CSV table of C-alpha atoms in Angstrom, one decimal:
chain,number,residue,atom,x,y,z
A,623,UNK,CA,114.0,-93.5,213.2
A,624,UNK,CA,112.0,-95.5,210.6
A,625,UNK,CA,113.7,-96.7,207.4
A,626,UNK,CA,111.6,-96.9,204.3
A,627,UNK,CA,111.6,-100.4,203.0
A,628,UNK,CA,110.5,-101.1,199.5
A,629,UNK,CA,110.7,-104.0,197.1
A,630,UNK,CA,112.8,-103.6,194.0
A,631,UNK,CA,111.0,-104.2,190.7
A,632,UNK,CA,112.4,-106.9,188.4
A,633,UNK,CA,113.6,-104.1,186.1
A,634,UNK,CA,115.6,-102.4,188.9
A,635,UNK,CA,117.0,-105.7,190.0
A,636,UNK,CA,118.2,-106.5,186.5
A,637,UNK,CA,119.8,-103.0,186.2
A,638,UNK,CA,121.7,-103.5,189.5
A,639,UNK,CA,122.8,-107.0,188.3
A,640,UNK,CA,124.1,-105.5,185.0
A,641,UNK,CA,126.0,-102.8,186.9
A,642,UNK,CA,127.6,-105.3,189.2
A,643,UNK,CA,128.4,-107.8,186.4
A,644,UNK,CA,130.1,-105.2,184.2
A,645,UNK,CA,131.9,-103.1,186.8
A,646,UNK,CA,135.7,-103.4,187.1
A,647,UNK,CA,136.8,-104.9,190.4
A,648,UNK,CA,138.5,-101.6,191.4
A,649,UNK,CA,135.1,-99.9,191.2
A,650,UNK,CA,133.2,-102.4,193.4
A,651,UNK,CA,133.9,-100.7,196.7
A,652,UNK,CA,132.4,-97.5,195.4
A,653,UNK,CA,129.5,-99.2,193.8
A,654,UNK,CA,128.6,-101.2,196.9
A,655,UNK,CA,128.9,-98.1,199.1
A,656,UNK,CA,126.5,-96.3,196.7
A,657,UNK,CA,124.0,-99.0,196.9
A,658,UNK,CA,124.3,-99.1,200.7
A,659,UNK,CA,123.6,-95.4,200.9
A,660,UNK,CA,120.5,-96.0,198.8
A,661,UNK,CA,119.5,-98.7,201.3
A,662,UNK,CA,119.8,-101.5,198.7
A,663,UNK,CA,120.7,-104.7,200.5
A,664,UNK,CA,123.4,-106.5,198.6
A,665,UNK,CA,123.9,-109.2,201.2
A,666,UNK,CA,126.6,-111.7,200.1
A,667,UNK,CA,128.0,-109.5,197.4
A,668,UNK,CA,131.2,-108.8,199.2
A,669,UNK,CA,131.9,-112.5,199.6
A,670,UNK,CA,131.0,-113.1,196.0
A,671,UNK,CA,133.4,-110.4,194.9
A,672,UNK,CA,136.2,-111.9,197.1
A,673,UNK,CA,135.7,-115.5,195.8
A,674,UNK,CA,135.3,-114.6,192.2
A,675,UNK,CA,138.4,-112.3,192.3
A,676,UNK,CA,140.8,-114.6,194.0
A,677,UNK,CA,142.4,-115.7,190.8
A,678,UNK,CA,143.0,-112.1,189.7
A,679,UNK,CA,144.9,-111.4,192.9
A,680,UNK,CA,147.9,-113.4,191.9
A,681,UNK,CA,149.4,-110.0,191.1
A,682,UNK,CA,150.3,-109.9,194.8
A,683,UNK,CA,153.0,-112.4,194.2
A,684,UNK,CA,155.7,-111.0,196.4
A,685,UNK,CA,154.2,-110.1,199.7
A,686,UNK,CA,157.5,-108.9,201.1
A,687,UNK,CA,157.9,-106.3,198.2
A,688,UNK,CA,154.3,-105.2,198.7
A,689,UNK,CA,154.8,-104.6,202.5
A,690,UNK,CA,158.1,-102.8,201.8
A,691,UNK,CA,156.5,-100.5,199.2
A,692,UNK,CA,153.6,-99.9,201.5
A,693,UNK,CA,155.7,-99.1,204.6
A,694,UNK,CA,158.6,-97.2,203.1
A,695,UNK,CA,158.8,-93.7,204.6
A,696,UNK,CA,156.2,-94.5,207.3
A,697,UNK,CA,156.7,-94.1,211.0
A,698,UNK,CA,156.8,-97.3,213.0
A,699,UNK,CA,154.5,-97.1,216.1
A,700,UNK,CA,154.1,-99.5,219.0
A,701,UNK,CA,151.1,-101.0,217.0
A,702,UNK,CA,153.0,-101.3,213.7
A,703,UNK,CA,152.8,-99.1,210.6
A,704,UNK,CA,149.4,-97.4,210.7
A,705,UNK,CA,147.2,-96.5,207.7
A,706,UNK,CA,143.7,-95.1,207.4
A,707,UNK,CA,141.4,-97.5,205.6
A,708,UNK,CA,141.3,-94.9,202.7
A,709,UNK,CA,145.1,-94.7,202.4
A,710,UNK,CA,145.4,-98.5,202.4
A,711,UNK,CA,142.5,-98.9,199.8
A,712,UNK,CA,144.0,-96.3,197.5
A,713,UNK,CA,147.4,-98.0,197.7
A,714,UNK,CA,145.9,-101.3,196.7
A,715,UNK,CA,143.6,-99.9,194.0
A,716,UNK,CA,146.6,-98.1,192.4
A,717,UNK,CA,148.1,-101.5,191.9
A,718,UNK,CA,144.8,-103.0,190.6
A,719,UNK,CA,144.3,-105.1,193.8
A,720,UNK,CA,141.1,-105.5,195.7
A,721,UNK,CA,141.8,-104.0,199.2
A,722,UNK,CA,139.6,-106.5,201.1
A,723,UNK,CA,141.4,-109.5,199.4
A,724,UNK,CA,144.8,-108.0,200.1
A,725,UNK,CA,143.8,-107.5,203.8
A,726,UNK,CA,142.6,-111.1,204.0
A,727,UNK,CA,145.9,-112.3,202.4
A,728,UNK,CA,148.0,-110.2,204.8
A,729,UNK,CA,146.0,-111.4,207.8
A,730,UNK,CA,146.5,-115.0,206.8
A,731,UNK,CA,150.2,-114.4,206.3
A,732,UNK,CA,150.4,-112.8,209.8
A,733,UNK,CA,151.0,-109.2,208.7
A,734,UNK,CA,147.9,-107.5,210.1
A,735,UNK,CA,145.5,-108.0,213.0
A,736,UNK,CA,141.8,-108.7,212.6
A,737,UNK,CA,138.7,-109.0,214.8
A,738,UNK,CA,135.6,-111.0,214.1
A,739,UNK,CA,132.3,-109.0,214.4
A,740,UNK,CA,129.2,-110.5,216.0
A,741,UNK,CA,127.8,-111.3,212.6
A,742,UNK,CA,130.9,-113.3,211.7
A,743,UNK,CA,132.4,-110.8,209.3
A,744,UNK,CA,136.2,-110.2,209.7
A,745,UNK,CA,137.3,-106.6,210.4
A,746,UNK,CA,140.9,-106.1,209.3
A,747,UNK,CA,141.5,-102.9,211.2
A,748,UNK,CA,142.1,-101.9,214.8
A,749,UNK,CA,140.9,-99.0,217.0
A,750,UNK,CA,143.6,-96.4,217.8
A,751,UNK,CA,142.9,-93.7,220.3
A,752,UNK,CA,144.1,-90.2,219.5
A,753,UNK,CA,143.3,-88.2,222.7
A,754,UNK,CA,139.7,-89.0,223.3
A,755,UNK,CA,138.9,-89.9,219.6
A,756,UNK,CA,138.7,-93.5,218.4
A,757,UNK,CA,140.0,-94.0,214.8
A,758,UNK,CA,140.1,-97.1,212.7
A,759,UNK,CA,143.6,-98.0,211.3
A,760,UNK,CA,145.1,-100.9,209.3
A,761,UNK,CA,148.1,-101.9,211.3
A,762,UNK,CA,151.0,-103.6,209.4
A,763,UNK,CA,153.2,-105.4,211.9
A,764,UNK,CA,156.9,-104.7,211.9
A,765,UNK,CA,157.5,-108.4,212.3
A,766,UNK,CA,155.1,-111.2,211.6
A,767,UNK,CA,154.7,-114.4,213.5
A,768,UNK,CA,155.3,-117.6,211.7
A,769,UNK,CA,153.2,-120.6,212.5
A,770,UNK,CA,154.4,-122.1,215.7
A,771,UNK,CA,154.9,-118.8,217.4
A,772,UNK,CA,158.4,-118.0,216.0
A,773,UNK,CA,159.0,-114.4,214.9
A,774,UNK,CA,160.3,-113.5,211.5
A,775,UNK,CA,162.3,-110.3,210.9
């Protein structure tokens, strides 16, 4: 399958830059997905969004409350509390939080697992098998490990 590769005009590049610069953080996942579907390479944009949005993520002050709200009413499985990426993203966006930044924060705090892809990008979901079907899930641990290997309840 051949992909059509074309160069953007300066006018188109400026329009894309204006869209990105003026878009609310909550809309960025949708905008980047749209550009990806249009085969517009926005390499580095996700990292830029993460780094420029770190100061606005101080809203996630109480991680324990966030986890409690997220997992209330959910069934605990052997892998933890499982959420589809869409469920998790909606939960974060409803609280004006950037989902990828929240995942990165929760991973650093020991609440979720992550794997590093061959290109170096972190993937904050796990593969869960339902019958013979593989599905991606965000797994929130029932207990998190403290530094030094101790477990916290």
